[in-house]
Short mmCIF file of C-alpha atoms in Angstrom, two decimals:
data_model
loop_
_atom_site.label_atom_id
_atom_site.label_comp_id
_atom_site.label_asym_id
_atom_site.label_seq_id
_atom_site.Cartn_x
_atom_site.Cartn_y
_atom_site.Cartn_z
CA UNK J 1 131.79 185.08 -36.09
CA UNK J 2 132.57 187.56 -38.34
CA UNK J 3 133.01 188.10 -42.33
CA UNK J 4 135.85 185.72 -43.28
CA UNK J 5 134.38 183.21 -40.65
CA UNK J 6 130.53 183.41 -42.41
CA UNK J 7 132.80 182.63 -45.76
CA UNK J 8 134.71 179.79 -44.55
CA UNK J 9 130.92 177.95 -43.48
CA UNK J 10 130.16 178.20 -47.05
CA UNK J 11 133.66 175.54 -47.39
CA UNK J 12 132.97 174.24 -44.29
CA UNK J 13 129.55 173.90 -42.96
CA UNK J 14 129.22 171.56 -39.90
CA UNK J 15 125.93 169.44 -41.37
CA UNK J 16 125.50 167.01 -43.84
CA UNK J 17 122.22 167.81 -46.35
CA UNK J 18 119.95 165.03 -44.52
CA UNK J 19 119.62 166.88 -41.49
CA UNK J 20 119.31 170.28 -43.37
CA UNK J 21 116.31 168.11 -45.64
CA UNK J 22 114.51 167.10 -41.72
CA UNK J 23 115.04 170.52 -40.65
CA UNK J 24 112.75 172.43 -43.49
CA UNK J 25 110.42 170.07 -43.74
CA UNK J 26 109.85 170.50 -40.06
CA UNK J 27 109.16 174.18 -41.51
CA UNK J 28 106.68 173.73 -43.89
CA UNK J 29 103.67 172.75 -42.17
CA UNK J 30 100.29 174.52 -43.17
CA UNK J 31 99.61 178.34 -42.70
CA UNK J 32 96.59 177.53 -40.88
CA UNK J 33 98.14 175.37 -37.92
CA UNK J 34 99.94 179.07 -36.99
CA UNK J 35 97.13 180.88 -36.35
CA UNK J 36 98.52 183.79 -38.64
CA UNK J 37 98.03 184.42 -41.99
CA UNK J 38 98.74 187.51 -44.47
CA UNK J 39 100.66 190.41 -43.82
CA UNK J 40 104.47 191.43 -45.02
CA UNK J 41 107.35 191.07 -42.29
CA UNK J 42 111.33 192.26 -43.02
CA UNK J 43 114.16 190.27 -41.88
CA UNK J 44 117.55 191.80 -41.99
CA UNK J 45 120.44 189.54 -41.81
CA UNK J 46 124.46 189.87 -42.38
CA UNK J 47 124.65 187.04 -44.77
CA UNK J 48 124.84 188.71 -48.47
CA UNK J 49 126.97 185.64 -49.29
CA UNK J 50 123.52 183.65 -49.09
CA UNK J 51 122.04 184.26 -52.53
CA UNK J 52 117.78 182.78 -52.91
CA UNK J 53 119.18 179.78 -53.58
CA UNK J 54 121.22 179.15 -50.14
CA UNK J 55 119.57 177.01 -47.81
CA UNK J 56 119.44 179.64 -45.23
CA UNK J 57 116.76 181.62 -47.46
CA UNK J 58 115.31 178.72 -48.42
CA UNK J 59 114.61 178.00 -44.19
CA UNK J 60 113.21 181.54 -44.60
CA UNK J 61 111.27 181.22 -47.20
CA UNK J 62 109.73 177.57 -45.54
CA UNK J 63 109.21 179.40 -42.38
CA UNK J 64 107.42 181.99 -44.25
CA UNK J 65 105.04 179.08 -45.15
CA UNK J 66 104.45 177.79 -42.53
CA UNK J 67 103.71 181.50 -40.89
CA UNK J 68 101.42 182.03 -43.09
CA UNK J 69 103.13 185.41 -43.87
CA UNK J 70 105.66 187.38 -46.44
CA UNK J 71 109.29 187.48 -45.16
CA UNK J 72 111.44 189.98 -46.98
CA UNK J 73 114.32 189.42 -46.79
CA UNK J 74 117.28 192.05 -46.80
CA UNK J 75 120.89 191.02 -46.75
CA UNK J 76 124.34 193.17 -46.13
CA UNK J 77 127.85 192.38 -43.88
CA UNK J 78 127.76 192.48 -40.17
CA UNK J 79 128.67 196.05 -39.77
CA UNK J 80 126.69 197.23 -41.80
CA UNK J 81 123.83 195.38 -40.49
CA UNK J 82 124.33 196.65 -36.82
CA UNK J 83 125.03 200.46 -38.69
CA UNK J 84 121.92 200.66 -39.83
CA UNK J 85 119.65 199.12 -37.04
CA UNK J 86 120.82 201.86 -35.39
CA UNK J 87 120.20 204.41 -38.14
CA UNK J 88 117.00 202.51 -38.27
CA UNK J 89 114.98 205.77 -36.96
CA UNK J 90 111.62 203.86 -36.34
CA UNK J 91 111.51 201.66 -39.92
CA UNK J 92 113.46 198.86 -38.10
CA UNK J 93 113.06 195.50 -39.33
CA UNK J 94 110.38 192.93 -37.43
CA UNK J 95 112.98 190.52 -37.46
CA UNK J 96 117.04 190.94 -37.68
CA UNK J 97 120.05 188.92 -37.03
CA UNK J 98 123.58 190.47 -35.77
CA UNK J 99 126.38 189.00 -34.20
CA UNK J 100 125.98 187.48 -30.54
CA UNK J 101 128.40 191.15 -28.58
CA UNK J 102 126.56 193.53 -30.71
CA UNK J 103 123.22 192.34 -28.63
CA UNK J 104 123.93 194.49 -25.82
CA UNK J 105 124.74 197.22 -27.83
CA UNK J 106 121.49 197.40 -29.78
CA UNK J 107 119.69 196.67 -26.36
CA UNK J 108 121.22 199.38 -24.76
CA UNK J 109 120.52 201.95 -27.19
CA UNK J 110 116.96 200.70 -27.06
CA UNK J 111 116.00 198.63 -30.25
CA UNK J 112 115.40 195.22 -29.06
CA UNK J 113 112.34 193.96 -27.31
CA UNK J 114 113.18 191.58 -24.56
CA UNK J 115 111.57 187.78 -25.05
CA UNK J 116 109.14 188.98 -22.01
CA UNK J 117 107.81 191.72 -24.20
CA UNK J 118 107.63 189.50 -27.16
CA UNK J 119 106.07 186.65 -26.10
CA UNK J 120 109.37 184.23 -27.22
CA UNK J 121 109.87 181.00 -24.95
CA UNK J 122 112.95 180.89 -24.13
CA UNK J 123 113.38 177.38 -21.86
CA UNK J 124 114.65 175.04 -24.26
CA UNK J 125 117.52 176.89 -25.45
CA UNK J 126 121.66 175.89 -24.10
CA UNK J 127 121.74 178.28 -21.26
CA UNK J 128 125.43 178.97 -22.25
CA UNK J 129 124.42 179.54 -25.90
CA UNK J 130 121.56 181.89 -25.30
CA UNK J 131 123.56 184.05 -22.33
CA UNK J 132 125.42 185.96 -24.88
CA UNK J 133 121.99 187.94 -25.15
CA UNK J 134 121.25 188.45 -21.76
CA UNK J 135 121.36 191.72 -19.83
CA UNK J 136 120.11 191.63 -15.91
CA UNK J 137 118.61 188.68 -15.94
CA UNK J 138 116.03 189.67 -19.84
CA UNK J 139 117.13 188.41 -23.16
CA UNK J 140 116.97 189.95 -25.63
CA UNK J 141 117.54 187.82 -28.69
CA UNK J 142 118.47 183.81 -29.28
CA UNK J 143 120.53 182.07 -30.94
CA UNK J 144 120.13 180.73 -34.47
CA UNK J 145 123.44 178.44 -33.19
CA UNK J 146 126.98 178.35 -32.29
CA UNK J 147 130.69 178.20 -33.32
CA UNK J 148 133.80 178.21 -31.53
CA UNK J 149 137.10 177.28 -31.53
CA UNK J 150 139.63 174.44 -31.30
CA UNK J 151 143.11 173.15 -31.45
CA UNK J 152 143.32 171.60 -34.57
CA UNK J 153 146.48 169.15 -35.26
CA UNK J 154 147.84 167.36 -38.27
CA UNK J 155 148.54 163.77 -37.92
CA UNK J 156 151.17 163.41 -40.04
CA UNK J 157 153.09 166.00 -38.53
CA UNK J 158 152.80 165.08 -35.38
CA UNK J 159 153.56 161.21 -35.84
CA UNK J 160 156.99 162.56 -37.66
CA UNK J 161 157.88 164.49 -34.52
CA UNK J 162 157.25 161.64 -32.35
CA UNK J 163 153.43 163.16 -30.79
CA UNK J 164 150.97 161.55 -28.79
CA UNK J 165 148.32 163.81 -28.31
CA UNK J 166 147.04 161.95 -26.27
CA UNK J 167 149.93 163.20 -23.73
CA UNK J 168 148.72 167.22 -24.80
CA UNK J 169 146.70 168.02 -21.87
CA UNK J 170 148.14 171.25 -20.25
CA UNK J 171 149.76 174.37 -21.48
CA UNK J 172 153.22 172.45 -20.21
CA UNK J 173 152.68 169.52 -22.63
CA UNK J 174 151.28 171.61 -25.64
CA UNK J 175 155.19 173.36 -25.78
CA UNK J 176 156.64 170.55 -25.37
CA UNK J 177 155.18 169.20 -28.34
CA UNK J 178 155.61 172.25 -30.28
CA UNK J 179 158.74 172.38 -29.31
CA UNK J 180 159.31 167.86 -30.39
CA UNK J 181 157.62 169.24 -33.56
CA UNK J 182 160.02 172.51 -34.81
CA UNK J 183 163.23 169.89 -33.93
CA UNK J 184 161.49 167.55 -36.43
CA UNK J 185 161.49 170.10 -39.05
CA UNK J 186 158.26 171.52 -39.11
CA UNK J 187 156.25 174.26 -37.42
CA UNK J 188 154.70 174.63 -34.08
CA UNK J 189 151.43 176.30 -34.44
CA UNK J 190 149.61 179.35 -35.75
CA UNK J 191 146.70 181.40 -35.40
CA UNK J 192 145.39 184.75 -35.46
CA UNK J 193 146.88 187.46 -32.85
CA UNK J 194 144.86 190.32 -35.69
CA UNK J 195 144.23 193.37 -33.79
CA UNK J 196 140.47 193.23 -34.52
CA UNK J 197 137.98 191.24 -32.41
CA UNK J 198 139.26 188.04 -34.26
CA UNK J 199 142.53 188.75 -32.44
CA UNK J 200 140.57 188.42 -28.72
CA UNK J 201 138.07 186.01 -30.56
CA UNK J 202 141.69 183.35 -30.27
CA UNK J 203 143.24 185.15 -27.11
CA UNK J 204 139.99 184.10 -24.72
CA UNK J 205 140.96 180.22 -24.42
CA UNK J 206 144.37 181.01 -23.83
CA UNK J 207 142.75 183.64 -20.89
CA UNK J 208 140.17 182.22 -19.62
CA UNK J 209 142.13 178.99 -19.73
CA UNK J 210 144.44 181.05 -16.62
CA UNK J 211 140.91 181.77 -14.94
CA UNK J 212 142.02 185.10 -15.74
CA UNK J 213 138.76 187.27 -15.48
CA UNK J 214 137.95 190.13 -18.23
CA UNK J 215 137.43 193.16 -15.68
CA UNK J 216 141.15 192.47 -14.48
CA UNK J 217 143.15 192.66 -17.68
CA UNK J 218 146.39 193.17 -15.76
CA UNK J 219 146.14 190.53 -13.47
CA UNK J 220 149.17 187.69 -13.45
CA UNK J 221 146.39 185.03 -14.66
CA UNK J 222 146.33 187.79 -18.02
CA UNK J 223 149.65 188.44 -17.91
CA UNK J 224 150.71 183.94 -17.97
CA UNK J 225 148.49 183.99 -21.00
CA UNK J 226 149.69 187.10 -22.93
CA UNK J 227 152.79 185.68 -21.91
CA UNK J 228 152.33 181.85 -23.81
CA UNK J 229 151.72 183.28 -27.02
CA UNK J 230 154.84 185.51 -26.31
CA UNK J 231 157.31 183.10 -25.71
CA UNK J 232 155.65 180.90 -28.28
CA UNK J 233 156.96 183.49 -31.00
CA UNK J 234 160.59 184.18 -29.37
CA UNK J 235 161.06 180.73 -29.13
CA UNK J 236 159.67 179.87 -32.83
CA UNK J 237 157.31 177.55 -31.86
CA UNK J 238 154.78 180.20 -33.33
CA UNK J 239 155.36 182.62 -37.05
CA UNK J 240 155.40 186.57 -36.96
CA UNK J 241 152.85 186.48 -39.57
CA UNK J 242 150.18 185.69 -36.57
CA UNK J 243 150.64 189.44 -35.12
CA UNK J 244 148.82 190.03 -38.56
CA UNK J 245 146.96 187.16 -39.24
CA UNK J 246 143.22 186.37 -39.47
CA UNK J 247 141.02 183.65 -38.59
CA UNK J 248 141.15 183.13 -42.56
CA UNK J 249 144.59 183.51 -43.45
CA UNK J 250 145.74 181.15 -40.43
CA UNK J 251 144.21 178.75 -41.57
CA UNK J 252 145.45 179.20 -45.08
CA UNK J 253 149.10 178.52 -43.72
CA UNK J 254 148.03 175.40 -41.69
CA UNK J 255 146.41 174.05 -44.60
CA UNK J 256 150.22 174.23 -46.25
CA UNK J 257 151.05 170.88 -44.05
CA UNK J 258 153.74 172.83 -42.38
CA UNK J 259 152.43 173.32 -38.96
CA UNK J 260 151.96 170.48 -36.26
CA UNK J 261 148.90 172.60 -34.92
CA UNK J 262 146.24 175.27 -35.34
CA UNK J 263 144.26 177.49 -32.99
CA UNK J 264 140.55 177.83 -35.15
CA UNK J 265 137.10 177.16 -35.60
CA UNK J 266 134.09 174.85 -35.80
CA UNK J 267 133.63 176.39 -39.37
CA UNK J 268 136.56 175.11 -40.85
CA UNK J 269 135.40 171.36 -40.41
CA UNK J 270 134.98 170.63 -43.95
CA UNK J 271 138.44 171.72 -44.56
CA UNK J 272 139.84 169.52 -41.60
CA UNK J 273 138.12 166.37 -42.51
CA UNK J 274 139.43 166.77 -46.23
CA UNK J 275 143.08 166.99 -45.09
CA UNK J 276 142.93 164.39 -42.58
CA UNK J 277 142.66 166.89 -39.89
CA UNK J 278 141.88 166.03 -36.13
CA UNK J 279 140.79 168.55 -33.24
CA UNK J 280 140.84 168.67 -29.53
CA UNK J 281 139.82 171.57 -27.00
CA UNK J 282 142.10 173.81 -26.03
CA UNK J 283 144.07 172.99 -22.98
CA UNK J 284 144.11 175.51 -19.96
CA UNK J 285 146.93 175.76 -18.49
CA UNK J 286 147.09 173.11 -15.64
CA UNK J 287 144.77 170.54 -17.88
CA UNK J 288 141.38 170.28 -18.43
CA UNK J 289 138.89 172.09 -21.34
CA UNK J 290 139.25 175.75 -21.57
CA UNK J 291 136.20 177.90 -22.16
CA UNK J 292 136.53 179.33 -25.37
CA UNK J 293 134.27 181.43 -27.03
CA UNK J 294 130.88 181.17 -28.20
CA UNK J 295 130.36 182.71 -32.25
CA UNK J 296 127.29 183.33 -34.36
CA UNK J 297 124.28 185.45 -34.80
CA UNK J 298 121.21 186.87 -32.39
CA UNK J 299 117.89 186.38 -33.72
CA UNK J 300 115.98 190.10 -31.97
CA UNK J 301 112.86 191.26 -32.50
CA UNK J 302 113.40 195.19 -32.75
CA UNK J 303 111.03 198.10 -31.41
CA UNK J 304 107.87 198.47 -33.26
CA UNK J 305 105.21 200.86 -33.42
CA UNK J 306 102.92 198.57 -33.53
CA UNK J 307 103.03 196.19 -31.10
CA UNK J 308 100.78 193.04 -32.45
CA UNK J 309 103.62 192.73 -34.55
CA UNK J 310 105.19 191.06 -32.16
CA UNK J 311 103.33 188.04 -31.71
CA UNK J 312 104.10 187.15 -35.07
CA UNK J 313 107.38 187.99 -35.49
CA UNK J 314 107.69 185.60 -32.49
CA UNK J 315 106.95 183.02 -34.66
CA UNK J 316 109.11 183.46 -37.28
CA UNK J 317 111.60 182.88 -34.78
CA UNK J 318 110.86 180.04 -33.52
CA UNK J 319 110.67 178.05 -37.13
CA UNK J 320 113.54 179.17 -37.70
CA UNK J 321 114.88 178.60 -33.96
CA UNK J 322 113.29 175.09 -33.70
CA UNK J 323 115.25 172.50 -33.59
CA UNK J 324 118.44 172.42 -35.99
CA UNK J 325 116.33 174.98 -38.62
CA UNK J 326 118.79 178.02 -38.60
CA UNK J 327 121.88 176.11 -37.52
CA UNK J 328 122.03 173.44 -40.18
CA UNK J 329 121.03 176.67 -43.15
CA UNK J 330 124.52 178.25 -41.08
CA UNK J 331 126.66 175.58 -40.53
CA UNK J 332 126.26 176.20 -36.81
CA UNK J 333 125.37 173.61 -33.43
CA UNK J 334 122.19 173.54 -33.03
CA UNK J 335 121.40 175.82 -29.84
CA UNK J 336 119.31 173.33 -28.69
CA UNK J 337 119.57 169.42 -26.93
CA UNK J 338 117.09 168.68 -29.41
CA UNK J 339 118.43 170.22 -32.87
CA UNK J 340 122.25 169.06 -31.68
CA UNK J 341 120.94 165.50 -31.22
CA UNK J 342 118.98 165.76 -34.81
CA UNK J 343 122.43 166.64 -35.85
CA UNK J 344 124.52 164.42 -34.07
CA UNK J 345 122.33 161.64 -35.70
CA UNK J 346 122.59 162.62 -39.18
CA UNK J 347 126.19 163.20 -38.94
CA UNK J 348 128.50 161.52 -36.02
CA UNK J 349 131.62 163.23 -36.55
CA UNK J 350 130.08 166.40 -35.22
CA UNK J 351 129.73 165.39 -31.21
CA UNK J 352 133.23 166.91 -30.71
CA UNK J 353 132.88 170.44 -32.04
CA UNK J 354 128.88 169.24 -30.55
CA UNK J 355 130.58 168.82 -26.45
CA UNK J 356 133.11 172.13 -27.85
CA UNK J 357 130.24 174.19 -28.21
CA UNK J 358 128.22 172.70 -24.96
CA UNK J 359 131.67 174.20 -22.85
CA UNK J 360 131.90 177.02 -24.85
CA UNK J 361 130.91 180.70 -23.33
CA UNK J 362 130.19 184.66 -24.65
CA UNK J 363 131.85 186.86 -24.84
CA UNK J 364 128.78 189.06 -23.15
CA UNK J 365 129.21 186.63 -20.43
CA UNK J 366 129.23 187.66 -16.54
CA UNK J 367 127.17 190.51 -17.25
CA UNK J 368 129.20 192.84 -19.25
CA UNK J 369 126.85 193.71 -21.94
CA UNK J 370 128.26 196.18 -23.61
CA UNK J 371 131.51 196.76 -21.58
CA UNK J 372 132.64 193.92 -23.48
CA UNK J 373 133.51 195.95 -27.17
CA UNK J 374 135.76 198.88 -24.73
CA UNK J 375 137.40 195.50 -23.41
CA UNK J 376 138.49 193.62 -26.16
CA UNK J 377 139.82 196.41 -27.91
CA UNK J 378 142.13 197.14 -24.89
CA UNK J 379 142.98 192.96 -25.38
CA UNK J 380 144.00 193.03 -28.81
CA UNK J 381 145.78 196.27 -28.29
CA UNK J 382 147.86 194.79 -25.36
CA UNK J 383 148.17 191.95 -27.17
CA UNK J 384 149.38 193.21 -30.39
CA UNK J 385 152.33 195.27 -28.28
CA UNK J 386 152.67 192.20 -27.17
CA UNK J 387 153.76 190.33 -29.17
CA UNK J 388 155.17 193.00 -31.17
CA UNK J 389 158.10 193.71 -28.42
CA UNK J 390 156.83 196.92 -27.78
CA UNK J 391 155.95 196.44 -24.37
CA UNK J 392 156.34 193.11 -22.11
CA UNK J 393 153.07 191.20 -21.59
CA UNK J 394 152.81 192.48 -18.24
CA UNK J 395 153.24 196.01 -19.45
CA UNK J 396 151.07 195.67 -22.33
CA UNK J 397 148.01 194.28 -19.77
CA UNK J 398 148.79 196.90 -17.25
CA UNK J 399 148.35 199.74 -19.54
CA UNK J 400 145.62 198.15 -21.57
CA UNK J 401 143.64 197.96 -17.92
CA UNK J 402 144.34 201.56 -17.22
CA UNK J 403 142.80 202.08 -20.46
CA UNK J 404 139.12 199.87 -20.04
CA UNK J 405 138.93 201.28 -16.58
CA UNK J 406 138.79 205.16 -17.70
CA UNK J 407 136.53 204.47 -21.08
CA UNK J 408 134.35 202.81 -18.42
CA UNK J 409 133.64 204.97 -15.93
#
């Protein structure tokens, strides 16, 4: 979902090379099969860490061969890609990859075509992933794939503390497990509550797990979620460092072996496998799995003066999104059932994360669109206030709701 997570995916890629070989092979059919020949098409992506030798760059090259065109790729950091798109002034790329919450911002600015305009068929894309790019029933992009959050645990620490992971089914049983871990001399849980989108991203499973609504930040359900986190800090079940932790630094804490649990993303699966850590879905307040947010980029087709270019741009996106092509190259769970099935066949250990992504929910769901950014800013501000002790959870959320409502008028 961000540069930290993207760097981590290099270490913790979700899929084995066998799946990638199959994906790239699927993208190397004869150029004549596409019905399109010649021309140069531009693609912007937020992966400056992936050079020409990377699996992603090779996937792009393979799709260029299939479609029968030259693809000129430009890579920059996520924020820079969005900024460059908003200032391109008539010089937009043919295809642009952007973090999924930014799709609505760019669409609202009139910079993106809908799938109806560009002719891309989204019928095979998993709806819960696709809906991150949906506004008023129109789709403005196609997911490369998705990652999400889960609850990692250290079996060695839990065993020593007498915690059976099967007993962790809701907030009360999780808190009881944390208490046992701390009583055994270890630390409870680490996560990221930093005052940025990462903090909101990590809070959402608890927020949604309490059945809270993003349009009502001051609800009793939202208060219950923030009170859970606040109480963990007060009782020493989570460290004060979570207030500054990014997802990367939180993971570094967990890797010390001192913690029983860590909330973090699927991009750390490789690291976790090597260390022997396991995962469960984040529990909802009263049991069952809480919806976790989806992370990942969308492939969008920006507006062009020459609308005849859309057909070929759609073929490029089609090649990258079919099966598990882009998802495999970028370390995501594929956005289609066929793609996810291919990944699972290549690596059965992906079953947990494929299930978790299937249960996940986009941050801009419920037709929030560009409203999400405003709401998220107030959410992470409230989290910071509550965890630092400058306001009670209730007061912090009340202030957040008032500020969000004023900005969204």
